[in-house]
mmCIF file with all atom_site columns, C-alpha atoms in Angstrom:
data_model
loop_
_atom_site.group_PDB
_atom_site.id
_atom_site.type_symbol
_atom_site.label_atom_id
_atom_site.label_alt_id
_atom_site.label_comp_id
_atom_site.label_asym_id
_atom_site.label_entity_id
_atom_site.label_seq_id
_atom_site.pdbx_PDB_ins_code
_atom_site.Cartn_x
_atom_site.Cartn_y
_atom_site.Cartn_z
_atom_site.occupancy
_atom_site.B_iso_or_equiv
_atom_site.pdbx_formal_charge
_atom_site.auth_seq_id
_atom_site.auth_comp_id
_atom_site.auth_asym_id
_atom_site.auth_atom_id
_atom_site.pdbx_PDB_model_num
ATOM 1   C CA . TYR A 1 1   ? 16.391 42.130 41.174 1.00 0.00 ? 4   TYR A CA 1
ATOM 2   C CA . HIS A 1 2   ? 17.821 39.405 43.557 1.00 0.00 ? 5   HIS A CA 1
ATOM 3   C CA . ASP A 1 3   ? 19.380 38.065 39.847 1.00 0.00 ? 6   ASP A CA 1
ATOM 4   C CA . ILE A 1 4   ? 21.349 40.268 37.504 1.00 0.00 ? 7   ILE A CA 1
ATOM 5   C CA . PRO A 1 5   ? 20.083 39.344 34.021 1.00 0.00 ? 8   PRO A CA 1
ATOM 6   C CA . TRP A 1 6   ? 23.732 39.705 32.756 1.00 0.00 ? 9   TRP A CA 1
ATOM 7   C CA . LYS A 1 7   ? 23.469 37.913 29.237 1.00 0.00 ? 10  LYS A CA 1
ATOM 8   C CA . SER A 1 8   ? 20.560 40.353 28.268 1.00 0.00 ? 11  SER A CA 1
ATOM 9   C CA . LEU A 1 9   ? 22.515 43.658 29.644 1.00 0.00 ? 12  LEU A CA 1
ATOM 10  C CA . LEU A 1 10  ? 25.108 42.466 27.322 1.00 0.00 ? 13  LEU A CA 1
ATOM 11  C CA . PHE A 1 11  ? 22.724 41.586 24.221 1.00 0.00 ? 14  PHE A CA 1
ATOM 12  C CA . MET A 1 12  ? 20.941 45.151 25.011 1.00 0.00 ? 15  MET A CA 1
ATOM 13  C CA . THR A 1 13  ? 24.026 47.266 24.687 1.00 0.00 ? 16  THR A CA 1
ATOM 14  C CA . GLY A 1 14  ? 26.233 45.065 22.429 1.00 0.00 ? 17  GLY A CA 1
ATOM 15  C CA . GLU A 1 15  ? 23.255 44.351 19.964 1.00 0.00 ? 18  GLU A CA 1
ATOM 16  C CA . ILE A 1 16  ? 20.789 46.846 20.260 1.00 0.00 ? 19  ILE A CA 1
ATOM 17  C CA . ILE A 1 17  ? 22.463 50.050 21.567 1.00 0.00 ? 20  ILE A CA 1
ATOM 18  C CA . TYR A 1 18  ? 25.491 49.925 20.207 1.00 0.00 ? 21  TYR A CA 1
ATOM 19  C CA . GLY A 1 19  ? 25.727 47.066 17.808 1.00 0.00 ? 22  GLY A CA 1
ATOM 20  C CA . GLY A 1 20  ? 23.185 48.704 15.721 1.00 0.00 ? 23  GLY A CA 1
ATOM 21  C CA . ARG A 1 21  ? 26.133 51.822 14.591 1.00 0.00 ? 24  ARG A CA 1
ATOM 22  C CA . VAL A 1 22  ? 28.687 48.583 14.459 1.00 0.00 ? 25  VAL A CA 1
ATOM 23  C CA . THR A 1 23  ? 28.008 47.646 10.760 1.00 0.00 ? 26  THR A CA 1
ATOM 24  C CA . ASP A 1 24  ? 31.367 45.185 10.529 1.00 0.00 ? 27  ASP A CA 1
ATOM 25  C CA . ASP A 1 25  ? 30.902 41.831 12.043 1.00 0.00 ? 28  ASP A CA 1
ATOM 26  C CA . TRP A 1 26  ? 34.204 41.789 13.619 1.00 0.00 ? 29  TRP A CA 1
ATOM 27  C CA . ASP A 1 27  ? 33.547 44.794 14.976 1.00 0.00 ? 30  ASP A CA 1
ATOM 28  C CA . ARG A 1 28  ? 30.786 43.684 16.602 1.00 0.00 ? 31  ARG A CA 1
ATOM 29  C CA . ARG A 1 29  ? 32.353 40.852 17.755 1.00 0.00 ? 32  ARG A CA 1
ATOM 30  C CA . CYS A 1 30  ? 34.953 43.368 19.687 1.00 0.00 ? 33  CYS A CA 1
ATOM 31  C CA . LEU A 1 31  ? 32.318 45.166 21.144 1.00 0.00 ? 34  LEU A CA 1
ATOM 32  C CA . ILE A 1 32  ? 30.970 42.229 22.547 1.00 0.00 ? 35  ILE A CA 1
ATOM 33  C CA . SER A 1 33  ? 34.104 41.112 23.598 1.00 0.00 ? 36  SER A CA 1
ATOM 34  C CA . ILE A 1 34  ? 34.928 43.885 25.176 1.00 0.00 ? 37  ILE A CA 1
ATOM 35  C CA . LEU A 1 35  ? 31.605 44.451 27.070 1.00 0.00 ? 38  LEU A CA 1
ATOM 36  C CA . GLN A 1 36  ? 31.564 41.258 28.707 1.00 0.00 ? 39  GLN A CA 1
ATOM 37  C CA . ARG A 1 37  ? 34.607 42.264 30.384 1.00 0.00 ? 40  ARG A CA 1
ATOM 38  C CA . TYR A 1 38  ? 31.811 44.654 32.153 1.00 0.00 ? 41  TYR A CA 1
ATOM 39  C CA . TYR A 1 39  ? 28.656 42.936 32.018 1.00 0.00 ? 42  TYR A CA 1
ATOM 40  C CA . THR A 1 40  ? 29.728 39.991 34.096 1.00 0.00 ? 43  THR A CA 1
ATOM 41  C CA . PRO A 1 41  ? 28.791 39.149 37.842 1.00 0.00 ? 44  PRO A CA 1
ATOM 42  C CA . GLU A 1 42  ? 32.739 39.337 39.031 1.00 0.00 ? 45  GLU A CA 1
ATOM 43  C CA . VAL A 1 43  ? 31.831 43.257 38.262 1.00 0.00 ? 46  VAL A CA 1
ATOM 44  C CA . MET A 1 44  ? 30.091 43.068 41.912 1.00 0.00 ? 47  MET A CA 1
ATOM 45  C CA . ASP A 1 45  ? 33.500 42.107 43.846 1.00 0.00 ? 48  ASP A CA 1
ATOM 46  C CA . ASP A 1 46  ? 35.562 44.754 45.554 1.00 0.00 ? 49  ASP A CA 1
ATOM 47  C CA . GLY A 1 47  ? 38.430 45.629 43.527 1.00 0.00 ? 50  GLY A CA 1
ATOM 48  C CA . TYR A 1 48  ? 37.481 43.467 40.276 1.00 0.00 ? 51  TYR A CA 1
ATOM 49  C CA . ALA A 1 49  ? 40.076 44.889 38.004 1.00 0.00 ? 52  ALA A CA 1
ATOM 50  C CA . PHE A 1 50  ? 38.830 46.526 33.964 1.00 0.00 ? 53  PHE A CA 1
ATOM 51  C CA . SER A 1 51  ? 42.247 46.760 33.226 1.00 0.00 ? 54  SER A CA 1
ATOM 52  C CA . GLU A 1 52  ? 46.111 44.983 34.067 1.00 0.00 ? 55  GLU A CA 1
ATOM 53  C CA . SER A 1 53  ? 47.106 48.400 36.105 1.00 0.00 ? 56  SER A CA 1
ATOM 54  C CA . ASP A 1 54  ? 44.459 48.025 38.658 1.00 0.00 ? 57  ASP A CA 1
ATOM 55  C CA . ILE A 1 55  ? 43.866 51.743 37.606 1.00 0.00 ? 58  ILE A CA 1
ATOM 56  C CA . TYR A 1 56  ? 39.960 50.559 36.698 1.00 0.00 ? 59  TYR A CA 1
ATOM 57  C CA . ALA A 1 57  ? 38.432 48.567 39.436 1.00 0.00 ? 60  ALA A CA 1
ATOM 58  C CA . SER A 1 58  ? 35.351 48.577 40.859 1.00 0.00 ? 61  SER A CA 1
ATOM 59  C CA . PRO A 1 59  ? 34.882 50.339 43.712 1.00 0.00 ? 62  PRO A CA 1
ATOM 60  C CA . PRO A 1 60  ? 34.637 48.157 47.367 1.00 0.00 ? 63  PRO A CA 1
ATOM 61  C CA . ASP A 1 61  ? 31.160 48.282 48.920 1.00 0.00 ? 64  ASP A CA 1
ATOM 62  C CA . GLY A 1 62  ? 30.665 51.253 50.724 1.00 0.00 ? 65  GLY A CA 1
ATOM 63  C CA . THR A 1 63  ? 28.533 54.765 50.879 1.00 0.00 ? 66  THR A CA 1
ATOM 64  C CA . LEU A 1 64  ? 27.349 57.081 48.107 1.00 0.00 ? 67  LEU A CA 1
ATOM 65  C CA . ARG A 1 65  ? 30.330 59.457 49.428 1.00 0.00 ? 68  ARG A CA 1
ATOM 66  C CA . SER A 1 66  ? 32.718 56.674 48.966 1.00 0.00 ? 69  SER A CA 1
ATOM 67  C CA . ILE A 1 67  ? 31.953 55.341 45.715 1.00 0.00 ? 70  ILE A CA 1
ATOM 68  C CA . ARG A 1 68  ? 31.814 59.102 44.390 1.00 0.00 ? 71  ARG A CA 1
ATOM 69  C CA . ARG A 1 69  ? 35.126 59.719 45.554 1.00 0.00 ? 72  ARG A CA 1
ATOM 70  C CA . HIS A 1 70  ? 36.179 56.376 44.120 1.00 0.00 ? 73  HIS A CA 1
ATOM 71  C CA . ILE A 1 71  ? 34.989 57.519 40.894 1.00 0.00 ? 74  ILE A CA 1
ATOM 72  C CA . GLU A 1 72  ? 36.283 61.222 40.932 1.00 0.00 ? 75  GLU A CA 1
ATOM 73  C CA . ASP A 1 73  ? 40.124 59.700 41.445 1.00 0.00 ? 76  ASP A CA 1
ATOM 74  C CA . LEU A 1 74  ? 40.258 57.759 38.312 1.00 0.00 ? 77  LEU A CA 1
ATOM 75  C CA . PRO A 1 75  ? 41.882 59.695 35.113 1.00 0.00 ? 78  PRO A CA 1
ATOM 76  C CA . TYR A 1 76  ? 40.183 62.231 33.480 1.00 0.00 ? 79  TYR A CA 1
ATOM 77  C CA . VAL A 1 77  ? 40.861 60.809 30.519 1.00 0.00 ? 80  VAL A CA 1
ATOM 78  C CA . ASP A 1 78  ? 40.197 57.091 29.726 1.00 0.00 ? 81  ASP A CA 1
ATOM 79  C CA . ASP A 1 79  ? 43.740 55.127 28.595 1.00 0.00 ? 82  ASP A CA 1
ATOM 80  C CA . SER A 1 80  ? 42.861 52.762 25.997 1.00 0.00 ? 83  SER A CA 1
ATOM 81  C CA . GLU A 1 81  ? 44.151 50.093 28.630 1.00 0.00 ? 84  GLU A CA 1
ATOM 82  C CA . VAL A 1 82  ? 40.560 49.739 30.469 1.00 0.00 ? 85  VAL A CA 1
ATOM 83  C CA . PHE A 1 83  ? 38.664 48.747 26.888 1.00 0.00 ? 86  PHE A CA 1
ATOM 84  C CA . GLY A 1 84  ? 41.884 45.982 26.735 1.00 0.00 ? 87  GLY A CA 1
ATOM 85  C CA . MET A 1 85  ? 43.474 47.951 24.004 1.00 0.00 ? 88  MET A CA 1
ATOM 86  C CA . GLY A 1 86  ? 46.566 48.587 23.419 1.00 0.00 ? 89  GLY A CA 1
ATOM 87  C CA . PRO A 1 87  ? 48.520 51.613 23.317 1.00 0.00 ? 90  PRO A CA 1
ATOM 88  C CA . ASN A 1 88  ? 48.291 51.982 19.254 1.00 0.00 ? 91  ASN A CA 1
ATOM 89  C CA . ALA A 1 89  ? 44.931 52.380 20.167 1.00 0.00 ? 92  ALA A CA 1
ATOM 90  C CA . ASN A 1 90  ? 45.456 56.306 21.742 1.00 0.00 ? 93  ASN A CA 1
ATOM 91  C CA . ILE A 1 91  ? 47.558 57.495 19.081 1.00 0.00 ? 94  ILE A CA 1
ATOM 92  C CA . ALA A 1 92  ? 45.323 56.249 16.511 1.00 0.00 ? 95  ALA A CA 1
ATOM 93  C CA . PHE A 1 93  ? 42.786 58.385 18.452 1.00 0.00 ? 96  PHE A CA 1
ATOM 94  C CA . GLU A 1 94  ? 44.910 61.080 18.725 1.00 0.00 ? 97  GLU A CA 1
ATOM 95  C CA . LEU A 1 95  ? 45.839 61.280 15.298 1.00 0.00 ? 98  LEU A CA 1
ATOM 96  C CA . GLY A 1 96  ? 41.775 61.500 14.247 1.00 0.00 ? 99  GLY A CA 1
ATOM 97  C CA . GLU A 1 97  ? 40.859 63.987 16.835 1.00 0.00 ? 100 GLU A CA 1
ATOM 98  C CA . THR A 1 98  ? 44.163 66.084 15.242 1.00 0.00 ? 101 THR A CA 1
ATOM 99  C CA . GLN A 1 99  ? 43.030 65.586 11.778 1.00 0.00 ? 102 GLN A CA 1
ATOM 100 C CA . LYS A 1 100 ? 39.225 67.011 12.797 1.00 0.00 ? 103 LYS A CA 1
ATOM 101 C CA . ILE A 1 101 ? 40.793 69.869 14.414 1.00 0.00 ? 104 ILE A CA 1
ATOM 102 C CA . LEU A 1 102 ? 42.942 71.383 11.804 1.00 0.00 ? 105 LEU A CA 1
ATOM 103 C CA . SER A 1 103 ? 40.309 70.697 9.410  1.00 0.00 ? 106 SER A CA 1
ATOM 104 C CA . THR A 1 104 ? 37.901 72.920 11.407 1.00 0.00 ? 107 THR A CA 1
ATOM 105 C CA . ILE A 1 105 ? 40.596 75.481 11.619 1.00 0.00 ? 108 ILE A CA 1
ATOM 106 C CA . LEU A 1 106 ? 41.181 75.410 7.767  1.00 0.00 ? 109 LEU A CA 1
ATOM 107 C CA . ASP A 1 107 ? 37.117 75.557 7.451  1.00 0.00 ? 110 ASP A CA 1
ATOM 108 C CA . ILE A 1 108 ? 36.439 78.208 9.618  1.00 0.00 ? 111 ILE A CA 1
ATOM 109 C CA . GLN A 1 109 ? 39.555 80.580 8.109  1.00 0.00 ? 112 GLN A CA 1
ATOM 110 C CA . PRO A 1 110 ? 38.343 83.475 6.534  1.00 0.00 ? 113 PRO A CA 1
ATOM 111 C CA . ARG A 1 111 ? 38.219 83.570 2.507  1.00 0.00 ? 114 ARG A CA 1
ATOM 112 C CA . THR A 1 112 ? 39.876 86.202 1.042  1.00 0.00 ? 115 THR A CA 1
ATOM 113 C CA . VAL A 1 113 ? 38.476 87.411 -2.298 1.00 0.00 ? 116 VAL A CA 1
ATOM 114 C CA . GLY A 1 114 ? 40.632 89.766 -4.739 1.00 0.00 ? 117 GLY A CA 1
ATOM 115 C CA . SER A 1 115 ? 38.732 92.792 -5.105 1.00 0.00 ? 118 SER A CA 1
ATOM 116 C CA . ALA A 1 116 ? 39.620 96.427 -5.531 1.00 0.00 ? 119 ALA A CA 1
ATOM 117 C CA . GLY A 1 117 ? 38.234 99.051 -3.383 1.00 0.00 ? 120 GLY A CA 1
ATOM 118 C CA . GLY A 1 118 ? 35.682 96.626 -1.556 1.00 0.00 ? 121 GLY A CA 1
ATOM 119 C CA . LYS A 1 119 ? 35.446 96.698 2.295  1.00 0.00 ? 122 LYS A CA 1
ATOM 120 C CA . SER A 1 120 ? 36.751 94.564 4.806  1.00 0.00 ? 123 SER A CA 1
ATOM 121 C CA . GLN A 1 121 ? 35.388 91.300 6.470  1.00 0.00 ? 124 GLN A CA 1
ATOM 122 C CA . ASP A 1 122 ? 35.683 93.499 9.516  1.00 0.00 ? 125 ASP A CA 1
ATOM 123 C CA . GLN A 1 123 ? 33.928 96.361 7.823  1.00 0.00 ? 126 GLN A CA 1
ATOM 124 C CA . ILE A 1 124 ? 30.738 94.334 6.665  1.00 0.00 ? 127 ILE A CA 1
ATOM 125 C CA . ALA A 1 125 ? 30.643 92.563 10.054 1.00 0.00 ? 128 ALA A CA 1
ATOM 126 C CA . SER A 1 126 ? 29.953 95.559 11.690 1.00 0.00 ? 129 SER A CA 1
#
């Protein structure tokens, strides 16, 4: 394509691919607002900043190797700033992940049942 259909890409991603999973109208508006930072002709400009810190920027035009190197230099864990959100978004995410981990740990803990003279769980497993 010589002309990239930005509006169509935004609609497909925001309304069809992700939009079907987002049921709240305000959340959908937030999603579209975030995606508009990525689905814009300015993305094609060298150094287009996706965040205020310029950590996340479009790579300069170059070879496949240079673009891969640019991607490899990005932080391993995405900061919330790349999505236009503040540090509280990271805190909320990390609290949710902690709850999931603790819940999983509790779910896989062996259950002890009081019975005299029965086999231990290790004996049953072997």
